[in-house]
Coordinates of C-alpha atoms in Angstrom, one line a residue:
M423 CA -19.7 25.1 -4.7
T424 CA -15.9 25.9 -4.7
E425 CA -15.0 28.8 -7.2
L426 CA -11.3 28.7 -8.4
S427 CA -9.3 31.1 -10.4
A428 CA -7.6 29.8 -13.5
D429 CA -4.4 30.0 -11.7
D430 CA -5.7 28.1 -8.6
A431 CA -6.9 25.4 -11.1
R432 CA -3.6 25.4 -12.7
R433 CA -1.9 24.7 -9.9
L434 CA -4.3 22.1 -8.6
I435 CA -3.5 20.3 -12.0
L436 CA -0.3 20.5 -11.7
R437 CA 0.0 18.7 -8.3
A438 CA -2.4 16.0 -9.5
Q439 CA -0.3 15.5 -12.5
G440 CA 3.1 15.1 -10.5
F441 CA 4.7 18.6 -11.7
M442 CA 4.6 20.3 -8.3
G443 CA 5.0 19.6 -4.6
A444 CA 7.5 17.7 -2.2
D445 CA 5.8 14.3 -2.3
V446 CA 5.2 13.6 -6.1
R447 CA 8.3 11.4 -6.3
R448 CA 6.9 9.2 -3.6
G449 CA 6.5 5.5 -5.1
G450 CA 8.8 6.2 -8.1
V451 CA 7.8 4.9 -11.3
Q452 CA 5.0 2.8 -10.0
G453 CA 3.5 5.2 -7.9
M454 CA 3.8 7.9 -10.6
L455 CA 1.8 5.3 -12.7
R456 CA -1.0 4.9 -10.0
R457 CA -1.0 8.9 -9.9
L458 CA -1.5 9.2 -13.6
G459 CA -4.1 6.0 -14.0
A460 CA -2.5 5.8 -17.5
V461 CA 0.8 6.5 -19.3
Q462 CA 0.3 6.6 -23.1
L463 CA 2.5 4.7 -25.6
D464 CA 3.9 5.9 -28.9
T465 CA 6.1 4.0 -31.3
V466 CA 8.1 7.3 -32.0
S467 CA 11.4 7.7 -30.0
V468 CA 13.7 10.8 -30.2
L469 CA 15.5 11.2 -27.0
A470 CA 13.6 8.2 -25.6
R471 CA 9.9 6.8 -26.0
S472 CA 7.2 8.4 -24.6
H473 CA 6.4 6.3 -21.6
E474 CA 10.2 6.7 -20.5
L475 CA 9.8 10.7 -21.2
V476 CA 6.5 10.8 -18.8
A477 CA 8.6 9.4 -16.0
Y478 CA 11.5 11.5 -16.5
G479 CA 9.5 14.7 -16.7
R480 CA 8.2 14.1 -13.3
L481 CA 10.9 12.1 -11.5
G482 CA 14.3 13.6 -13.1
A483 CA 17.1 11.3 -13.8
V484 CA 15.7 7.9 -13.3
G485 CA 17.3 5.5 -15.2
R486 CA 15.7 4.2 -18.4
E487 CA 16.2 0.7 -17.4
T488 CA 14.6 1.5 -14.0
I489 CA 11.6 2.8 -15.8
E490 CA 11.5 -0.2 -18.1
R491 CA 11.4 -2.4 -15.0
A492 CA 8.7 -0.7 -13.0
Y493 CA 6.3 -0.8 -16.0
W494 CA 7.1 -4.5 -17.3
H495 CA 7.9 -6.5 -14.3
N496 CA 7.5 -10.2 -13.3
P497 CA 5.1 -10.8 -11.5
A498 CA 2.9 -8.1 -13.4
R499 CA 2.5 -4.7 -11.9
S500 CA 0.9 -3.4 -14.8
F501 CA -0.7 -4.2 -18.5
E502 CA -1.7 -2.8 -21.5
Y503 CA -4.9 -1.7 -23.1
W504 CA -6.8 1.1 -24.5
C505 CA -7.5 4.1 -22.4
H506 CA -7.1 7.3 -23.6
A507 CA -5.3 5.4 -26.3
A508 CA -2.8 2.7 -26.1
C509 CA -1.6 3.1 -22.7
I510 CA 0.2 1.3 -19.7
L511 CA -2.2 0.6 -16.8
P512 CA -1.9 -0.6 -12.9
I513 CA -2.5 -4.1 -13.0
E514 CA -5.3 -3.6 -10.3
H515 CA -7.4 -1.8 -12.9
W516 CA -7.7 -4.7 -15.2
P517 CA -11.4 -5.4 -14.2
L518 CA -12.2 -1.7 -14.9
Y519 CA -12.0 -2.2 -18.4
D520 CA -14.4 -5.2 -18.6
F521 CA -17.1 -2.7 -20.3
R522 CA -14.4 -2.4 -23.3
R523 CA -13.6 -6.0 -23.6
R524 CA -17.2 -6.9 -23.5
A525 CA -17.9 -4.4 -26.3
Y526 CA -15.2 -5.9 -28.6
R527 CA -16.7 -9.6 -28.1
A528 CA -20.0 -8.0 -29.2
R529 CA -18.6 -6.6 -32.0
K530 CA -17.2 -9.8 -33.3
Q531 CA -14.6 -8.1 -35.5
R532 CA -11.5 -5.7 -35.6
W533 CA -10.7 -3.0 -38.0
H534 CA -8.7 -6.1 -39.5
E535 CA -11.0 -9.3 -40.1
V536 CA -10.5 -11.4 -37.6
P537 CA -9.2 -14.9 -38.7
A538 CA -11.9 -17.6 -38.2
D539 CA -9.2 -19.9 -36.9
Y540 CA -8.0 -17.4 -34.1
E541 CA -8.7 -19.7 -31.5
K542 CA -5.5 -21.7 -32.7
V543 CA -3.5 -18.9 -31.5
L544 CA -4.9 -19.1 -28.1
H545 CA -4.2 -22.6 -28.1
Q546 CA -0.6 -22.3 -29.1
V547 CA 0.1 -19.8 -26.4
R548 CA -1.9 -21.9 -23.6
D549 CA 0.5 -24.6 -24.6
S550 CA 3.9 -22.9 -25.4
G551 CA 4.0 -20.1 -23.0
P552 CA 4.1 -16.3 -23.7
V553 CA 4.9 -15.3 -27.5
T554 CA 5.7 -12.4 -29.5
T555 CA 4.6 -12.1 -33.1
S556 CA 7.7 -13.5 -34.5
D557 CA 7.2 -16.6 -32.5
I558 CA 4.3 -17.3 -34.3
G559 CA 5.2 -16.1 -37.8
G560 CA 5.6 -12.5 -37.8
A561 CA 3.6 -9.2 -37.7
K562 CA 3.2 -8.4 -41.1
K563 CA 2.1 -9.9 -44.7
S564 CA 4.1 -7.4 -46.5
A565 CA 6.3 -4.2 -46.0
E566 CA 3.3 -2.0 -45.6
W567 CA 3.2 -1.2 -42.0
W568 CA -0.8 -1.9 -41.9
D569 CA -0.9 -5.1 -43.7
W570 CA -0.9 -7.5 -40.3
S571 CA -0.3 -11.1 -40.8
D572 CA -3.6 -13.2 -39.6
S573 CA -1.5 -14.6 -36.5
K574 CA -0.9 -10.7 -35.4
I575 CA -4.4 -9.8 -35.8
A576 CA -5.3 -13.1 -33.8
L577 CA -3.1 -12.0 -31.0
E578 CA -4.4 -8.3 -30.9
W579 CA -8.1 -9.7 -31.1
L580 CA -7.6 -11.9 -28.2
L581 CA -5.7 -9.1 -26.4
D582 CA -8.9 -6.8 -27.0
I583 CA -11.1 -9.3 -25.5
G584 CA -8.9 -9.8 -22.7
E585 CA -8.2 -13.6 -23.5
L586 CA -4.5 -12.5 -23.7
V587 CA -2.7 -9.3 -22.1
C588 CA 0.5 -7.8 -22.4
T589 CA 2.2 -7.0 -19.1
Q590 CA 6.0 -7.3 -20.4
R591 CA 7.9 -6.2 -23.7
I592 CA 11.1 -7.4 -25.1
G593 CA 12.7 -4.4 -27.0
W594 CA 9.7 -2.8 -28.3
R595 CA 7.6 -6.1 -28.8
R596 CA 4.7 -7.1 -27.0
V597 CA 4.9 -10.3 -24.9
Y598 CA 1.6 -11.9 -25.0
D599 CA 0.5 -14.5 -22.3
L600 CA -2.9 -15.8 -21.0
A601 CA -4.8 -13.6 -18.9
E602 CA -5.5 -16.2 -16.4
R603 CA -1.6 -16.9 -16.0
A604 CA -0.7 -13.2 -15.8
V605 CA -3.2 -11.4 -14.1
P606 CA -3.2 -11.8 -10.3
A607 CA -6.2 -14.1 -9.6
D608 CA -7.6 -11.8 -6.9
V609 CA -7.7 -9.1 -9.7
L610 CA -8.6 -11.4 -12.6
G611 CA -11.8 -12.9 -10.6
V612 CA -13.5 -9.2 -9.9
E613 CA -16.4 -9.0 -12.1
L614 CA -18.2 -5.4 -12.5
T615 CA -20.9 -4.3 -14.7
D616 CA -20.3 -1.6 -17.4
E617 CA -21.8 1.2 -15.1
E618 CA -19.2 -0.2 -12.4
C619 CA -16.6 0.2 -14.7
V620 CA -17.4 3.6 -15.7
V621 CA -17.9 5.1 -12.2
R622 CA -14.5 3.9 -10.9
L623 CA -12.8 5.0 -14.1
A624 CA -14.4 8.4 -13.8
R625 CA -12.9 8.9 -10.3
I626 CA -9.4 7.7 -11.6
A627 CA -9.5 10.1 -14.3
G628 CA -10.7 12.9 -12.2
A629 CA -8.0 12.3 -9.4
A630 CA -5.5 12.4 -12.2
L631 CA -6.6 15.4 -13.9
G632 CA -7.2 17.6 -10.5
V633 CA -9.7 19.7 -12.1
A634 CA -11.7 18.6 -15.1
T635 CA -14.5 19.5 -17.5
R636 CA -17.0 16.8 -18.5
G637 CA -15.0 17.0 -22.0
D638 CA -11.6 16.3 -20.2
L639 CA -13.1 13.3 -18.5
I640 CA -14.6 11.9 -21.8
D641 CA -11.2 12.3 -23.8
F642 CA -9.2 10.8 -21.0
L643 CA -11.3 7.6 -21.0
R644 CA -12.5 8.0 -24.7
L645 CA -16.2 7.1 -23.8
K646 CA -19.1 7.7 -26.0
G647 CA -22.7 7.1 -26.4
P648 CA -24.0 4.6 -23.5
Y649 CA -20.8 4.8 -21.7
A650 CA -20.8 8.7 -21.8
A651 CA -24.2 8.7 -20.4
M652 CA -22.9 6.4 -17.5
L653 CA -20.6 9.0 -16.9
D654 CA -23.1 11.8 -16.7
E655 CA -25.2 10.0 -14.2
A656 CA -22.1 9.3 -12.4
L657 CA -21.2 12.7 -12.2
A658 CA -24.7 14.2 -11.7
S659 CA -25.3 11.5 -8.6
G660 CA -22.2 12.1 -7.0
A661 CA -21.2 8.3 -7.5
A662 CA -18.2 9.5 -9.2
G663 CA -16.7 11.1 -6.2
L664 CA -16.0 14.5 -7.8
V665 CA -17.4 17.6 -6.9
P666 CA -18.9 20.6 -9.0
V667 CA -16.7 23.8 -9.2
H668 CA -16.6 26.9 -11.2
V669 CA -13.2 27.8 -12.7
A670 CA -13.1 31.7 -13.5
G671 CA -12.2 31.8 -17.3
W672 CA -13.4 28.5 -18.4
P673 CA -16.2 28.0 -21.2
T674 CA -19.5 28.3 -19.5
A675 CA -21.5 25.0 -19.4
K676 CA -24.4 25.1 -22.0
P677 CA -27.4 23.0 -21.6
S678 CA -28.0 20.5 -23.8
R679 CA -30.5 17.7 -24.6
R680 CA -29.5 14.3 -24.9
T681 CA -30.6 10.7 -25.8
A682 CA -28.8 7.8 -24.3
A683 CA -28.0 5.1 -26.8
T684 CA -28.6 1.3 -26.3
P685 CA -25.8 -0.8 -24.9
P686 CA -23.5 -2.3 -27.4
T687 CA -24.8 -5.4 -29.0
A688 CA -23.2 -7.7 -31.6
S689 CA -25.4 -6.2 -34.3
S690 CA -25.1 -2.5 -33.3
T691 CA -21.7 -2.3 -32.1
S692 CA -18.4 -1.2 -33.9
I693 CA -15.2 -0.1 -32.2
A694 CA -12.6 2.2 -34.1
T695 CA -9.2 2.4 -33.4
S696 CA -6.7 5.5 -33.4
S697 CA -5.4 6.7 -36.8
G698 CA -3.8 9.7 -38.2
S699 CA -2.8 10.3 -41.9
A700 CA -2.8 6.4 -42.7
A701 CA -5.6 4.7 -43.8
P702 CA -8.6 4.4 -41.6
G703 CA -9.0 1.3 -39.5
S704 CA -5.8 0.0 -40.1
I705 CA -3.5 1.0 -37.5
P706 CA -1.6 -1.5 -35.2
S707 CA -2.4 -1.7 -31.6
D708 CA 1.3 -1.1 -30.8
T709 CA 1.0 2.6 -32.2
A710 CA -0.6 5.2 -29.7
S711 CA -3.3 7.5 -30.7
R712 CA -2.4 9.5 -33.6
G713 CA -5.5 11.5 -33.2
S714 CA -4.2 13.1 -29.8
I715 CA -1.4 14.7 -31.8
L716 CA -3.7 17.0 -34.0
P717 CA -4.0 20.5 -33.1
A718 CA -6.9 21.7 -30.8
A719 CA -7.5 18.3 -30.0
S720 CA -10.7 16.4 -29.0
S721 CA -12.2 17.8 -26.1
G722 CA -15.3 15.6 -24.9
S723 CA -17.5 14.5 -27.5
V724 CA -14.7 12.8 -29.9
G725 CA -13.6 9.5 -28.6
S726 CA -15.0 6.2 -28.5
S727 CA -15.3 3.4 -26.0
S728 CA -11.8 2.2 -27.0
V729 CA -9.9 4.8 -29.2
F730 CA -11.1 6.3 -32.6
S731 CA -10.6 6.3 -36.4
A732 CA -10.5 8.9 -38.8
S733 CA -13.2 6.8 -40.8
A734 CA -16.1 9.1 -39.9
T735 CA -16.8 12.4 -41.3
P736 CA -14.7 14.9 -39.3
G737 CA -16.2 16.5 -36.4
T738 CA -19.2 14.2 -36.1
V739 CA -21.0 14.3 -33.0
E740 CA -24.1 12.5 -31.5
S741 CA -27.1 13.9 -32.4
G742 CA -28.7 14.1 -29.0
S743 CA -27.6 13.9 -25.4
A744 CA -28.9 11.6 -22.5
G745 CA -31.5 13.2 -20.5
S746 CA -33.9 13.8 -23.0
G747 CA -36.2 11.1 -22.2
S748 CA -37.9 10.3 -18.9
V749 CA -35.6 9.3 -16.0
T750 CA -36.2 8.2 -12.5
S751 CA -34.6 6.7 -9.4
G752 CA -31.8 8.5 -10.2
S753 CA -30.7 6.5 -13.4
V754 CA -30.4 7.6 -17.0
A755 CA -33.3 6.2 -19.0
V756 CA -31.9 4.3 -22.2
T757 CA -33.6 4.8 -25.7
S758 CA -32.5 2.5 -28.2
G759 CA -31.7 3.5 -31.8
S760 CA -30.4 6.9 -31.3
V761 CA -28.8 8.3 -34.5
V762 CA -25.1 9.3 -34.7
S763 CA -24.0 10.7 -38.1
G764 CA -26.6 8.1 -39.8
A765 CA -25.6 5.2 -37.9
V766 CA -27.4 3.7 -35.0
S767 CA -25.6 4.8 -31.9
S768 CA -24.2 1.9 -29.8
G769 CA -21.5 3.9 -27.9
L770 CA -18.8 2.6 -30.1
E771 CA -19.0 4.1 -33.6
P772 CA -16.1 5.1 -35.5
L773 CA -15.2 8.8 -35.0
S774 CA -13.0 11.1 -37.0
A775 CA -9.5 11.9 -35.7
E776 CA -10.3 15.5 -36.5
P777 CA -10.9 17.3 -33.3
L778 CA -13.9 19.2 -32.2
D779 CA -14.1 22.6 -30.7
A780 CA -13.3 22.6 -27.1
A781 CA -16.5 24.5 -26.0
A782 CA -18.8 22.6 -28.2
S783 CA -17.8 19.2 -26.6
D784 CA -18.5 20.5 -23.0
S785 CA -21.8 21.6 -23.9
V786 CA -23.0 18.0 -24.0
L787 CA -24.7 17.0 -20.9
S788 CA -22.9 16.7 -17.7
N789 CA -21.1 19.8 -17.3
S790 CA -24.1 21.2 -18.7
L791 CA -26.7 19.6 -16.7
L792 CA -28.0 22.8 -15.2
S793 CA -31.3 23.5 -16.9
G794 CA -33.5 21.1 -15.1
S795 CA -35.9 21.9 -12.4
G796 CA -37.9 20.5 -9.8
T797 CA -37.0 18.2 -6.7
S798 CA -37.0 14.9 -7.4
G799 CA -34.0 12.9 -9.1
S800 CA -30.4 13.0 -8.1
Q801 CA -28.8 15.2 -5.2
V802 CA -25.3 16.2 -6.0
S803 CA -23.7 16.8 -2.4
G804 CA -20.2 17.3 -1.4
S805 CA -18.1 18.7 1.7
G806 CA -14.3 19.2 2.1
G807 CA -11.9 22.0 2.0
S808 CA -10.1 22.6 5.4
G809 CA -10.8 26.3 5.1
S810 CA -7.1 26.6 6.0
A811 CA -5.8 28.0 2.8
V812 CA -4.1 31.2 2.7
S813 CA -4.6 33.5 -0.5
G814 CA -1.6 34.2 -2.6
S815 CA -0.5 34.9 -5.9
G816 CA 2.3 33.6 -8.1
D817 CA 3.6 30.2 -8.5
S818 CA 5.4 29.7 -5.3
G819 CA 2.9 26.9 -4.2
S820 CA 0.7 29.5 -1.8
G821 CA -1.8 30.0 -4.3
V822 CA -5.4 28.8 -3.7
S823 CA -7.5 31.7 -2.3
R824 CA -9.0 31.2 1.1
S825 CA -12.5 31.8 -0.3
S826 CA -11.9 28.9 -2.8
L827 CA -11.5 26.3 -0.2
S828 CA -13.3 27.7 2.5
G829 CA -16.2 25.2 1.8
F830 CA -16.9 23.7 -1.6
G831 CA -20.1 21.8 -0.3
V832 CA -22.9 21.7 -2.9
S833 CA -26.4 20.6 -1.6
G834 CA -29.0 20.7 -4.6
R835 CA -31.8 19.3 -5.9
G836 CA -33.0 18.8 -9.5
S837 CA -35.0 16.7 -11.7
L838 CA -33.4 14.3 -14.0
G839 CA -35.6 15.0 -16.7
S840 CA -35.9 16.3 -20.1
G841 CA -33.6 19.0 -19.4
G842 CA -31.1 17.5 -17.3
V843 CA -29.8 17.6 -13.8
G844 CA -30.5 21.0 -12.0
L845 CA -27.5 22.0 -10.1
P846 CA -28.0 25.5 -8.4
A847 CA -26.3 28.7 -9.3
V848 CA -24.3 30.1 -6.2
S849 CA -23.7 33.8 -6.3
G850 CA -24.9 33.8 -10.0
R851 CA -22.0 31.0 -10.9
V852 CA -22.8 27.7 -12.3
P853 CA -20.6 24.5 -12.2
N854 CA -18.2 24.2 -15.4
A855 CA -16.0 21.5 -14.2
W856 CA -15.4 18.8 -11.7
A857 CA -13.0 18.3 -9.2
D858 CA -11.0 15.6 -7.1
P859 CA -12.3 16.7 -3.5
E860 CA -8.9 15.7 -2.2
A861 CA -7.2 17.8 -4.3
L862 CA -9.3 20.8 -3.0
A863 CA -8.5 19.7 0.5
S864 CA -5.3 21.4 0.7
V865 CA -3.3 24.2 -0.9
P866 CA -0.6 23.1 -3.5
R867 CA 2.9 23.7 -2.4
G868 CA 6.2 23.0 -3.1
R869 CA 8.7 23.5 -6.0
H870 CA 7.7 23.4 -9.8
R871 CA 9.4 20.9 -12.1
T872 CA 11.4 22.7 -14.6
T873 CA 11.4 19.9 -17.8
L874 CA 10.7 18.9 -21.2
V875 CA 7.3 17.3 -21.8
S876 CA 6.5 14.7 -23.9
P877 CA 3.9 15.4 -26.4
F878 CA 1.8 12.2 -25.3
D879 CA 2.0 13.4 -21.7
S880 CA -1.3 13.1 -20.1
L881 CA -0.7 17.1 -18.9
I882 CA -1.0 18.3 -22.6
W883 CA -2.5 15.1 -24.3
H884 CA -6.0 17.0 -24.7
R885 CA -4.8 20.0 -27.0
G886 CA -8.1 21.9 -26.1
R887 CA -7.7 21.7 -22.4
T888 CA -3.8 22.6 -22.8
S889 CA -4.9 25.6 -24.4
R890 CA -7.5 26.3 -21.7
I891 CA -5.2 25.8 -18.8
F892 CA -2.0 27.3 -20.1
D893 CA -3.1 29.5 -23.0
F894 CA -0.4 27.4 -25.1
D895 CA -1.8 26.5 -28.4
Y896 CA 0.3 23.0 -29.5
Q897 CA 0.7 21.2 -32.3
L898 CA 2.9 18.4 -32.7
E899 CA 4.0 18.6 -36.4
L900 CA 5.5 15.1 -36.9
Y901 CA 3.1 14.3 -39.6
V902 CA 3.4 18.0 -41.0
P903 CA 5.6 17.8 -44.3
K904 CA 8.9 19.5 -43.1
A905 CA 8.5 22.6 -45.4
K906 CA 5.4 23.5 -43.4
R907 CA 6.6 22.8 -39.8
V908 CA 6.6 25.9 -37.8
H909 CA 8.3 24.5 -34.6
G910 CA 9.7 21.2 -35.5
Y911 CA 9.4 17.3 -35.8
F912 CA 8.9 16.4 -32.4
T913 CA 8.4 19.7 -30.3
M914 CA 8.3 19.3 -26.7
P915 CA 6.8 22.3 -24.6
V916 CA 9.3 23.5 -21.6
L917 CA 7.3 23.5 -18.5
A918 CA 8.9 26.0 -15.9
G919 CA 7.3 27.9 -12.9
G920 CA 4.1 26.0 -13.4
R921 CA 3.8 27.6 -17.1
L922 CA 4.5 26.5 -20.8
I923 CA 6.9 29.1 -21.7
G924 CA 8.3 27.7 -24.8
R925 CA 9.1 24.8 -27.0
V926 CA 12.3 22.5 -28.0
D927 CA 12.6 20.5 -31.0
P928 CA 15.2 18.0 -29.8
A929 CA 17.7 15.3 -31.5
R930 CA 20.8 13.7 -30.5
E931 CA 24.1 13.3 -32.1
G932 CA 26.4 11.0 -30.5
S933 CA 27.1 13.0 -27.0
T934 CA 25.5 15.9 -28.2
F935 CA 21.8 17.1 -27.5
V936 CA 20.7 19.3 -30.4
A937 CA 18.0 21.8 -29.8
R938 CA 16.9 22.1 -33.8
H939 CA 14.8 24.7 -32.8
V940 CA 14.1 26.7 -29.5
S941 CA 10.9 28.6 -29.4
F942 CA 10.0 31.2 -26.7
E943 CA 6.2 31.9 -26.1
S944 CA 7.2 35.3 -25.0
S945 CA 8.5 38.1 -27.3
V946 CA 10.0 39.7 -24.3
V947 CA 13.6 38.4 -23.2
R948 CA 13.2 37.6 -19.7
S949 CA 16.6 36.2 -18.0
A950 CA 14.5 33.6 -16.0
D951 CA 12.9 32.1 -19.2
I952 CA 16.6 31.9 -20.4
A953 CA 17.6 30.0 -17.5
A954 CA 14.6 27.8 -17.5
V955 CA 15.1 26.6 -20.8
L956 CA 18.7 26.0 -20.4
E957 CA 18.3 23.9 -17.2
A958 CA 15.5 21.9 -19.3
L959 CA 18.3 21.5 -22.0
W960 CA 21.0 20.5 -19.7
S961 CA 18.9 18.1 -17.5
A962 CA 17.6 16.3 -20.5
A963 CA 20.9 16.0 -22.0
S964 CA 22.4 14.7 -18.9
W965 CA 19.6 11.9 -18.8
V966 CA 20.0 10.4 -22.0
G967 CA 23.9 10.6 -21.7
C968 CA 24.9 13.7 -23.4
T969 CA 27.7 15.8 -22.5
D970 CA 27.3 18.7 -24.6
V971 CA 24.1 20.8 -26.0
R972 CA 24.0 22.5 -29.2
V973 CA 21.3 25.1 -30.4
E974 CA 20.7 25.5 -34.0
R975 CA 18.1 28.0 -33.9
V976 CA 15.8 30.1 -31.8
T977 CA 12.8 32.4 -32.2
P978 CA 12.2 35.2 -31.7
E979 CA 15.4 36.2 -33.0
A980 CA 15.8 38.5 -30.0
H981 CA 16.4 35.5 -27.7
T982 CA 19.2 34.1 -29.7
R983 CA 22.2 36.1 -28.1
P984 CA 21.0 35.6 -24.7
L985 CA 20.5 32.0 -25.1
L986 CA 23.5 31.2 -26.8
D987 CA 26.0 33.4 -24.3
A988 CA 24.4 31.7 -21.2
L989 CA 24.8 28.3 -23.1
S990 CA 28.7 28.9 -23.5
Q991 CA 28.6 29.3 -19.6
G992 CA 28.3 25.5 -19.2
P993 CA 25.6 24.0 -17.2
S994 CA 27.1 24.6 -13.8
D995 CA 26.4 28.0 -13.8
L996 CA 22.6 27.5 -14.1
R997 CA 22.5 25.5 -10.7

C-alpha cells in the first residue's frame, strides 16, 4: 500500500486538478473539462461566471468568448446535467448518467409537479427545433424566482429524463433540443447498467481528484443509498480502477455496518435538487448547488443520486451501511426497505443542504471496509509507481518521497460479509483514501499556478476536503447578511505555491478591478505572500479588461501598508 504524506497528496491533487505541471494547458478548455470530468455552473456573476473562472484559473488569460465556444459548440462537445451539482460534462459521458435519468423516470415527478401534458412540449421541440423558455411562453408564472411556468417545468423534466438535452446556451438561457438530434449517435446508442455507470464515474471522479476519500468521491458524484453501495463495491473489488492509500494526517477510516437499499422504483424513489436559503424543493435547474457553498461542506453521506435539498432534517444519514448482509461472489447484497430518517431508502431521498462532519461521512463503508476477515470475497490488487521518485520537500515539484512510490501494490483478501471488506494493514497502517494509479506513477513537477479560485471550483467545492488538504476553512458568504460577513460577498481564495494563502472579495468598477477586502491567512507579513496576492489581482484584472487595481481593505492590518506600497509600483515590477 502506498503511504503518502499530506504534502504528497496535496501536490498530486493539484496536478490532477490542473493547477500544477507543464502539461495542464494541453487541450485548452476542452482538455481541461475532460481532466476535471465536470465543471459546475452557477448563476452568480461577479468578475465572470464560475465556469469561466474555472477555465481562467487553470489556463490563464483565455478569451471569455473562446471559453464559451469550447463549452457550447456545434456539434456538441459537452452537455449539461446533474453531477456534483448542475454541471457542464463531456458529451461522451452522456451514457454514464443513465442511472440518474432512469431514477427520475421511476420517480415520475419533479420537485415541481410535472404537468400532465408535458409531452406536448416534447412534440413542439421535435417539430420546431431547439427552443429556449422564451420560445414556449417564458420560464415563470410570477416574479418569484421559483414560480416556474408549466412549460419550463416540462422542459426541465424532459431534460432530467433524457428526452431533451442542453448542449448550448444563448446568453445565460438554456437551449433545449432532442437528445436524439444533439447527442452523437455512437454515444446515444450506448446502454449501461446502473452499476456500470457508477463504476465508470467513480474512475472519472478518482482521476479528477487525484487522491480522495470515499466521502470525496460520494460528494463529487452525489451518490446515495444503492448507488453509494455500488461505489463501495467498485472500490473494494478494484473495478473502479483506484488503489487504496494511506495519507498521513487524514482521518482514520472507521468500520461501519451498512445495509444497502433497494434500487429505485416508482413507488419508493424521490429525487431532490440543490437548495440553499430558498424554499425547499423549488430551485430552477439553471441554478447550481447552493448546498455546496455552506461552511464545512458535505463530505460523503450528504448528496443524492442527483443533487440535494434542504427539505430533510439537517444532518440525516442512512441508518446503516452496505455490507451488513450476506454477500457472495464479490457483489453487494441488496436488502429492501432500509430506513433513512424514517423513509424507505431508495438512494434518492431528499437530504439536507446542511453539511455533515467530514470524519463522520468517511466512516461509512468503503474507506472503512477494513473490519472483515476470512479469505473469501473480493481481492483488491494494484501495482504501479515507477520507484524512481526522488525525495523532496517544499513545493518546487520534487515532492513525493521515494518510499511513497516505491510500490503501492496491495494484494489482500477479506470477506465481503457483515463487517465489510478486509483490507490488510501495512506497517500498522490501514487505507484511508483512494488514488488514481496514474497519478501515483510519476512525481508531480512543474510550476504552480498563482490565481484566484472560483468558490464553485472542484478544487474547493467540498469544504471539508478543502480544510483537510489546505488547512483552509472556507465559507462563501453570498447568503450571509452583509453586516455579518467576515470576508466578503464572493470571496475567492488565493492559490499560490500550492497553498491557499488568502482571500479576495472582488468587484469591478469600469476599468478598475476592486478588491473590496483582501485577507491573508498568515499574521506574519511575508514578501512572497504580498507578491503572490498582487500577481493574482493584476492577472485577474487584465483578464476581465481592467487597467487598474484598487484595494479597499486588508486584514490583518499589518499587511495593509506593504500591500498598498507594492500595489503602487504597478504590475510590471511583479513579473
